[in-house]
Coordinates of C-alpha atoms in Angstrom, one line a residue:
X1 CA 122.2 122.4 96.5
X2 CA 121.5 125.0 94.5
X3 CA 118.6 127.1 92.9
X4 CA 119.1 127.5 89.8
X5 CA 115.4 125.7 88.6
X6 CA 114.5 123.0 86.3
X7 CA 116.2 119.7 85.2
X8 CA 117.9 118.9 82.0
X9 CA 120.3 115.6 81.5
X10 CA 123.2 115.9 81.1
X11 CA 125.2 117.9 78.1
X12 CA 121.7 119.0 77.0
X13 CA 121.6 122.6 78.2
X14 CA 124.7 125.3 78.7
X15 CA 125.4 126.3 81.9
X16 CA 126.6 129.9 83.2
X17 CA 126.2 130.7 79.7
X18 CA 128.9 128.5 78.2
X19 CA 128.1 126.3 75.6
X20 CA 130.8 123.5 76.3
X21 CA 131.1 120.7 74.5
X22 CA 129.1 121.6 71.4
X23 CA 131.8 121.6 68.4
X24 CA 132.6 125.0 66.5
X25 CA 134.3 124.9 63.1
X26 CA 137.7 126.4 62.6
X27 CA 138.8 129.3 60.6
X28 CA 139.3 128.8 57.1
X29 CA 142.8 127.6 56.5
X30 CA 143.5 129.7 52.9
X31 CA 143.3 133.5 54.8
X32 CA 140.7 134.6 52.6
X33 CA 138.0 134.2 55.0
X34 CA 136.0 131.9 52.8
X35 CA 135.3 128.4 52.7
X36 CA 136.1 126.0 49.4
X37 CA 133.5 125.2 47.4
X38 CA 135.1 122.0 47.2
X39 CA 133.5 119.7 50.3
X40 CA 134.2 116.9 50.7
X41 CA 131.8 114.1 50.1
X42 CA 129.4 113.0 53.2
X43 CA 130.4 110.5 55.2
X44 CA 128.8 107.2 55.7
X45 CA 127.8 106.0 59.1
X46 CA 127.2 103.4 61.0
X47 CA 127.0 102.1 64.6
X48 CA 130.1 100.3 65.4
X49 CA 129.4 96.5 65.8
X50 CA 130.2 94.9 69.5
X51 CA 133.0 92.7 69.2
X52 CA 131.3 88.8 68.5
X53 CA 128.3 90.4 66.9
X54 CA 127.9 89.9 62.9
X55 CA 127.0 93.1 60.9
X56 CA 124.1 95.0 61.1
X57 CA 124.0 94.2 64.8
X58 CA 122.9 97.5 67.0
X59 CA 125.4 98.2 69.6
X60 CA 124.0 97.9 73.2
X61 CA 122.1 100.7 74.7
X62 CA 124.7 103.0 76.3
X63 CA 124.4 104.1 80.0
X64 CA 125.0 107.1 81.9
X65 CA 126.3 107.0 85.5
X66 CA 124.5 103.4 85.4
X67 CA 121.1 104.2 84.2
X68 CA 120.0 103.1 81.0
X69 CA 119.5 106.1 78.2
X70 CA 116.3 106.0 76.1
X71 CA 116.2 105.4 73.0
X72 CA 119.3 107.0 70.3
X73 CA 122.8 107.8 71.4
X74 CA 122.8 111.0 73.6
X75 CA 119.3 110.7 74.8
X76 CA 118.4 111.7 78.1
X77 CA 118.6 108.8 80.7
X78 CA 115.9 107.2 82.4
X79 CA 114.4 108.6 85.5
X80 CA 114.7 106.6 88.8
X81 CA 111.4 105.3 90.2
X82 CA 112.7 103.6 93.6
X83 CA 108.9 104.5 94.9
X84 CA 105.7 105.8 93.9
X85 CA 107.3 108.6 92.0
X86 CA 109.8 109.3 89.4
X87 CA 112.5 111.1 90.6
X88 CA 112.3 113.8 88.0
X89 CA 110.6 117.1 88.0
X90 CA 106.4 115.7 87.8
X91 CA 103.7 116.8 86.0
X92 CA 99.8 117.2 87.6
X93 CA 98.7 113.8 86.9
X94 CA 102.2 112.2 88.4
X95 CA 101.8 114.1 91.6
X96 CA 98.0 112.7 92.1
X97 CA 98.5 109.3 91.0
X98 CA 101.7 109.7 93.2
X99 CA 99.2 110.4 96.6
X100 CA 97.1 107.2 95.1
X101 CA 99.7 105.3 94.8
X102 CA 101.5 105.7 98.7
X103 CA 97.6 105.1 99.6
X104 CA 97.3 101.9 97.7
X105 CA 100.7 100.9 98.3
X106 CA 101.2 101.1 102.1
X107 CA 97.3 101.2 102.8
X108 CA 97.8 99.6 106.4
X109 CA 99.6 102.3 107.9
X110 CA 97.6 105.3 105.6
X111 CA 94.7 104.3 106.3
X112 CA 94.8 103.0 109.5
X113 CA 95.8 106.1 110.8
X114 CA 93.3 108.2 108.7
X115 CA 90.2 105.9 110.0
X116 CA 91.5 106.1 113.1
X117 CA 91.3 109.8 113.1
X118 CA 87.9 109.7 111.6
X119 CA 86.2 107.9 114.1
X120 CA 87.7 109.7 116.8
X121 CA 86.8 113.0 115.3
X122 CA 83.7 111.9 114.0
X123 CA 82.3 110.9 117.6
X124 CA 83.7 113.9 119.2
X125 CA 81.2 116.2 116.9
X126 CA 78.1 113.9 117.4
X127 CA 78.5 114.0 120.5
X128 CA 79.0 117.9 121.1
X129 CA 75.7 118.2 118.0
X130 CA 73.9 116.3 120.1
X131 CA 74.0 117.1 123.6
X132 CA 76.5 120.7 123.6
X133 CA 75.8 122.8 121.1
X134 CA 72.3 124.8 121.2
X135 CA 69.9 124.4 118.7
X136 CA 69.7 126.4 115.5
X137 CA 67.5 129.8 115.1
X138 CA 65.5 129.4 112.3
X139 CA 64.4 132.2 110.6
X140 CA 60.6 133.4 110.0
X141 CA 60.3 133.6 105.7
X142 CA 57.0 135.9 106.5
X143 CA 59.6 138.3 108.5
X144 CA 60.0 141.6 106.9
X145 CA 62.2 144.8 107.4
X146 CA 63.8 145.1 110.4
X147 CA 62.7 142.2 112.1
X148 CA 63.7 139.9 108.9
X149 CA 67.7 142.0 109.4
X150 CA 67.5 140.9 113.6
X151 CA 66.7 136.7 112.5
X152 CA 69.4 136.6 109.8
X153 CA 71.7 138.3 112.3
X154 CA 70.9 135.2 115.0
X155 CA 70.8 133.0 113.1
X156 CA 74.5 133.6 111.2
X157 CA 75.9 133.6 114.9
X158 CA 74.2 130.6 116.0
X159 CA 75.6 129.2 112.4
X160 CA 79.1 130.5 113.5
X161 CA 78.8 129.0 116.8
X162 CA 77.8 125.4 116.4
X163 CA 80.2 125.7 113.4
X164 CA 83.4 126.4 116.0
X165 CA 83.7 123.7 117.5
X166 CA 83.2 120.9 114.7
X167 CA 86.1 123.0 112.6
X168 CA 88.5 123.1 115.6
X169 CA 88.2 119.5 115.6
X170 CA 88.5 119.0 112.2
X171 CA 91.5 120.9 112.3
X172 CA 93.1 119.1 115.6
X173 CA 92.4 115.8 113.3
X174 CA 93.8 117.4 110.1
X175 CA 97.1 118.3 112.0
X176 CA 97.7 115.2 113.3
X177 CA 97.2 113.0 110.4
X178 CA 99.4 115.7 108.3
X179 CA 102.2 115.3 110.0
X180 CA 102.2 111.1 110.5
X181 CA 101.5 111.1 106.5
X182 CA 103.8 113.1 105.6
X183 CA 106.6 111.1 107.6
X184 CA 104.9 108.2 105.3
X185 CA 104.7 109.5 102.1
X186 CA 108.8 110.7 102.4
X187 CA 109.5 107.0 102.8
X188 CA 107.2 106.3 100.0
X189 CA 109.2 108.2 97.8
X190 CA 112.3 106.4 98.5
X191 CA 110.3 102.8 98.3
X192 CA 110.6 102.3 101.7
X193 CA 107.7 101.3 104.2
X194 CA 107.4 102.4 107.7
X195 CA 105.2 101.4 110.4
X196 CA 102.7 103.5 111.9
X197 CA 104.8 103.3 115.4
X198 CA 107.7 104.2 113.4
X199 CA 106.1 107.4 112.1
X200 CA 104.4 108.4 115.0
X201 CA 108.1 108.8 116.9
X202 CA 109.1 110.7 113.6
X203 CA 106.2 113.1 113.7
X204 CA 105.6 113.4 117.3
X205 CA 108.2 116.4 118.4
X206 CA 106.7 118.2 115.3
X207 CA 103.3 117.9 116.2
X208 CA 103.6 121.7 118.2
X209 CA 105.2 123.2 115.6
X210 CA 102.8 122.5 112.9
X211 CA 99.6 123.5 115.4
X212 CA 101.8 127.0 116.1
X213 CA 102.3 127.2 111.9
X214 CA 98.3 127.0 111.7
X215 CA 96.7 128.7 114.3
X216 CA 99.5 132.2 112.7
X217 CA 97.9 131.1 109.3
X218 CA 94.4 131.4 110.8
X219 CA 95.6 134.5 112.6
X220 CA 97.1 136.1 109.6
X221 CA 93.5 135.3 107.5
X222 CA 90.9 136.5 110.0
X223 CA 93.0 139.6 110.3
X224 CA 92.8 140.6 106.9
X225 CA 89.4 139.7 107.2
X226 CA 88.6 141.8 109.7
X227 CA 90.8 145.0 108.2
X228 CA 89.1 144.5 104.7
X229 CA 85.8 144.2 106.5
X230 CA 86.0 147.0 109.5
X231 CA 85.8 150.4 106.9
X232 CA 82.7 149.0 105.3
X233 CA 81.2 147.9 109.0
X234 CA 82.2 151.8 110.0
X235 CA 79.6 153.4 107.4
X236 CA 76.8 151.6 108.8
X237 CA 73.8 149.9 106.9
X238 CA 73.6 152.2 103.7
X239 CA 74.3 151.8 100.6
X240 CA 77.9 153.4 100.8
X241 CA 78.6 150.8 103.6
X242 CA 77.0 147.8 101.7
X243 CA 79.2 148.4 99.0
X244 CA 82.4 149.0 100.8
X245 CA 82.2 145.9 102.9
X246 CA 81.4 143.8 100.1
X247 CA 84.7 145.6 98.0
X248 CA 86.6 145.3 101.3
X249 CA 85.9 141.2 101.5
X250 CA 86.4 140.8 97.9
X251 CA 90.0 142.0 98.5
X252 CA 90.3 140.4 101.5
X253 CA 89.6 136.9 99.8
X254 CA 92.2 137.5 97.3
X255 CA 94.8 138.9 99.8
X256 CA 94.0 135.7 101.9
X257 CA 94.0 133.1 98.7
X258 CA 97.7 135.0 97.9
X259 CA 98.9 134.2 101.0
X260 CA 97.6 130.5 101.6
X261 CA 99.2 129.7 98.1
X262 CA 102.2 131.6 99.0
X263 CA 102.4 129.4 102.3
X264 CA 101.5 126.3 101.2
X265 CA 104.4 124.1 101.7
X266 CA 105.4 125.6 104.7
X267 CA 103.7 122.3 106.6
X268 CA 106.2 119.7 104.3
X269 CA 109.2 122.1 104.9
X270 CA 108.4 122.3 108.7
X271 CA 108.0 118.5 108.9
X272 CA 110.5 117.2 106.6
X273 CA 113.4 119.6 107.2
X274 CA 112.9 120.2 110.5
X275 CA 112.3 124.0 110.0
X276 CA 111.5 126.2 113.1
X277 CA 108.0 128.0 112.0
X278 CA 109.0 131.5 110.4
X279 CA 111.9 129.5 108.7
X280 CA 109.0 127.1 107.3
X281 CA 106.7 130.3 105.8
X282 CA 109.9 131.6 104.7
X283 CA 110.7 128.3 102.9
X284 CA 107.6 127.7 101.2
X285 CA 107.6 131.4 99.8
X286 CA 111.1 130.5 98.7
X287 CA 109.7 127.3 96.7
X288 CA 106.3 128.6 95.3
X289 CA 108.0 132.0 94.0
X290 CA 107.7 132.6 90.0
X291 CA 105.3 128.9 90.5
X292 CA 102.5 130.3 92.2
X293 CA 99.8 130.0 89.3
X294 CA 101.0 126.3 88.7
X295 CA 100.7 125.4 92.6
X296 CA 96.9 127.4 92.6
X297 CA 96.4 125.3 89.5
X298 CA 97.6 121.6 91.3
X299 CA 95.7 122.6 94.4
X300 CA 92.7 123.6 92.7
X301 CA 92.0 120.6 91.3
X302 CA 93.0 118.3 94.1
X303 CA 89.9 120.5 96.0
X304 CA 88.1 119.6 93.1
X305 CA 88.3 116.1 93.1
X306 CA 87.9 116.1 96.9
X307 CA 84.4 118.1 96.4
X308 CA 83.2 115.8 93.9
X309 CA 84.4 112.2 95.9
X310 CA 82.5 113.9 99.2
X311 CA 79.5 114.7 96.9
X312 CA 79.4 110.9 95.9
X313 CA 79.9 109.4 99.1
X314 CA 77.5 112.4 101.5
X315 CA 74.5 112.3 98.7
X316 CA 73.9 108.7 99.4
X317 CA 74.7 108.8 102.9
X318 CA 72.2 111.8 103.6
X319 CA 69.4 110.0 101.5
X320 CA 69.5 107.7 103.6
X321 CA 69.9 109.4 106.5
X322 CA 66.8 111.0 105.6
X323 CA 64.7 107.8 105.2
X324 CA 65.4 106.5 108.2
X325 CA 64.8 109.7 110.7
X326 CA 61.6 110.1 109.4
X327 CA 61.0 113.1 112.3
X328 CA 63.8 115.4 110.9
X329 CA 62.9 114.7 107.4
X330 CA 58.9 116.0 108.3
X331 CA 61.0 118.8 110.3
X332 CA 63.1 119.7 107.1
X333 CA 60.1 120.0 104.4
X334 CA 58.3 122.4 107.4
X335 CA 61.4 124.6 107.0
X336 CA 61.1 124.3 111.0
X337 CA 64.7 123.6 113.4
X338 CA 66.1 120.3 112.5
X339 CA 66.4 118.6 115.4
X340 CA 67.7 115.1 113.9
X341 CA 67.6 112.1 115.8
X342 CA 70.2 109.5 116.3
X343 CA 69.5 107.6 113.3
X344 CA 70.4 110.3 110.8
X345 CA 73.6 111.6 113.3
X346 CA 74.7 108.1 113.1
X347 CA 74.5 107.6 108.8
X348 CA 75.5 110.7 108.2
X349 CA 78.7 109.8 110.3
X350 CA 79.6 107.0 108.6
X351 CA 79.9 108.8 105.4
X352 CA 81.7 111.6 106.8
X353 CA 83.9 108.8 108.4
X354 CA 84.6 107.7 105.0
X355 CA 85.4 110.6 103.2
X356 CA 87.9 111.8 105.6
X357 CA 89.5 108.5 105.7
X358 CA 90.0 108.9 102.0
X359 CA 90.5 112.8 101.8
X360 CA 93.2 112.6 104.8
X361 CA 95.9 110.8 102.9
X362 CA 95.1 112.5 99.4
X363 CA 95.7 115.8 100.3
X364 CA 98.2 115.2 102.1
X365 CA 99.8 113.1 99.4
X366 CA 99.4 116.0 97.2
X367 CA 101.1 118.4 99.2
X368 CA 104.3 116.5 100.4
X369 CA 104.8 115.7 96.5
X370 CA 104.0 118.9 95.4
X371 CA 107.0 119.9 97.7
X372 CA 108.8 117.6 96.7
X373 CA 108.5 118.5 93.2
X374 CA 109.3 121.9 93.8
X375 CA 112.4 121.1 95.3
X376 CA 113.6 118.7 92.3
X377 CA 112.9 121.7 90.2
X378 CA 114.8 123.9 92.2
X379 CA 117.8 121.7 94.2
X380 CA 118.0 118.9 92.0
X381 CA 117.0 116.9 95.0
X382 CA 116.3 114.3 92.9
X383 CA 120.1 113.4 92.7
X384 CA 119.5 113.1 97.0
X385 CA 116.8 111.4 96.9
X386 CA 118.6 108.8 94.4
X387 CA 121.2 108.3 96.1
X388 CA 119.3 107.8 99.2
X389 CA 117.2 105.2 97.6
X390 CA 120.4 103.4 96.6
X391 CA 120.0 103.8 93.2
X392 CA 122.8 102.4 90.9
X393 CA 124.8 105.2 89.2
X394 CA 123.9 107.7 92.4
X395 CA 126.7 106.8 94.7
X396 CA 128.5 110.1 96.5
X397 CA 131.4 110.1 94.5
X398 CA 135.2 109.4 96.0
X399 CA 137.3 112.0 97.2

């Protein structure tokens, strides 16, 4: 292993600043330090001919270390595709259709356990919307002044309370699917399958870990929060004050964003190498240095596509919803507490259900890869994962 980072086939690029194997021409032999203007003629060419073939006949392709080169002598050789990816450094598009691909190709085990999850979570926050959780504050909209200031107030808390518990589930179910997909999606890579009992016993002792790696993460975040936050909170309700805390949680958000991209793929490292959980942050700041626009970038977009598949799937979903609980729909246009009825808890479910199932496996997907990718860049671990795969041309060389 090492870090020196990128890939380049072999002979292509210098390295330690030699230039070996790329011819130099001699001193002139007649001492006087310039060349003849006599050259000679220029050669004529050709590909030799493989012994039975008539002339004119290309010689085979050649091959390095057993892998067929591309096209032209000296070209660089083929990557290795023994699973969903090629084992080369990947572009944006390889590294989504990568997280499609382990989805599509092992679709028992992905989504099984993603639906499963779903479900489970899914019932868990009905249940606590329904019969746990106290209702809403609505505000007044004829409130003014002070009083207007006391029902936002409420009613942010009473946001922030009901809001708890469905996150903390959502994070429990998050955690567990991460780390029995991203036992998965390793095999993937190699173009291996694996059973869902099989990775279960694989991501079970990790399972702590990763839930101590989040709840620091949501530590570390709600304490910048509440540093960028507290001066502005400290002026009181004047302008001054206004403006600070709004400064304070602008810098606070980028402070926060830094850090989550800076720890990104401390959940992979933790998972797949085994890494204690300071050794995992300290990893994935290790990977994502001198990349961290390009990994903002990747995520980005995966968000992206995630916000727009939930979009296609809730709209529906809550249309209907809406149809059918004719009582909160009446409650809704009279801007009064929505107090939905079973019907609407139970459609809007469904498509919750279903874009978790599908959300689950993507972004996880996207983030094993991306560390994966990463990696390749920086520890050639494609040459690992090649020869792990059995790839012809791979084998650990004889002392």
């Amino acid at each position: 292993m090492n870090d020196s980072p990128g890939w380049a086939s072999p002979g292509s690029a210098p390295s330690d600043g030699q230039e070996t194997g790329i011819p130099k021409p001699s001193s002139p032999v007649d001492g006087s330090g310039q060349w003849s203007p006599a050259q000679p003629p220029p050669g004529q060419w050709s590909p030799p001919s493989a012994p039975g073939n008539g002339p004119g006949t290309p010689p085979p392709a050649p091959r390095w270390g057993g892998m067929p080169q591309g096209p032209g002598w000296g070209g660089p050789p083929m990557a290795a595709k023994p699973g969903v990816i090629p084992l080369r450094p990947l572009g944006v598009g390889e590294i989504l259709d990568g997280a499609v691909s382990t989805m599509r190709t092992h679709w028992r085990t992905v989504l099984g356990i993603s639906l499963t999850v779903s479900v489970i979570a899914e019932i868990a926050i009905i249940l606590l919307q329904r019969y746990v959780l106290p209702e809403q504050k609505s505000i007044d909209p004829n409130a003014t002044g002070a009083e207007a200031i006391r029902q936002a107030t409420e009613s942010a808390q009473s946001q922030l309370v009901n809001s708890a518990p469905s996150t903390l589930i959502a994070m429990i179910a998050t955690l567990f699917t991460t780390s029995v997909l991203t036992v998965v999606i390793s095999r993937s890579v190699l173009g291996r399958g694996v059973t869902l009992s099989e990775a279960w016993s694989e991501a079970r002792p990790r399972l702590l870990p990763l839930l101590g790696l989040t709840l620091l993460l949501s530590l570390m975040s709600a304490g910048i929060m509440v540093v960028g936050l507290l001066p502005g909170l400290a002026l009181g309700g004047g302008a001054g004050g206004i403006v600070l805390t709004f400064l304070g949680f602008l810098a606070s958000c980028i402070v926060v964003l830094w850090l989550m991209i800076r720890f990104t793929l401390a959940a992979p490292a933790l998972m797949l190498e085994r890494q204690p959980v300071i050794a995992a942050l300290r990893r994935s700041a290790k990977l994502v240095k001198n990349s961290w626009w390009r990994t903002f970038g990747i995520l980005a977009l995966t968000y992206l596509l995630v916000i727009v598949l939930a979009l296609i799937i809730t709209i529906p979903f809550g249309i209907l919803a809406m149809t059918l609980d004719s009582n909160g729909l009446s409650e809704l246009l009279n801007s009064n507490s929505t107090d939905f009825g079973w019907p609407f808890l139970i459609v809007t479910g469904i498509g919750e259900v279903i874009v978790s199932t599908l959300v689950y496996p993507f972004t996880a997907g996207v983030m094993a890869l991306l560390y994966i990718d990463q990696r390749i860049r920086r520890e050639a671990l494609d040459l690992e994962l090649a020869r792990a795969a059995g790839v012809p041309g791979y084998e650990t060389p004889r002392s």
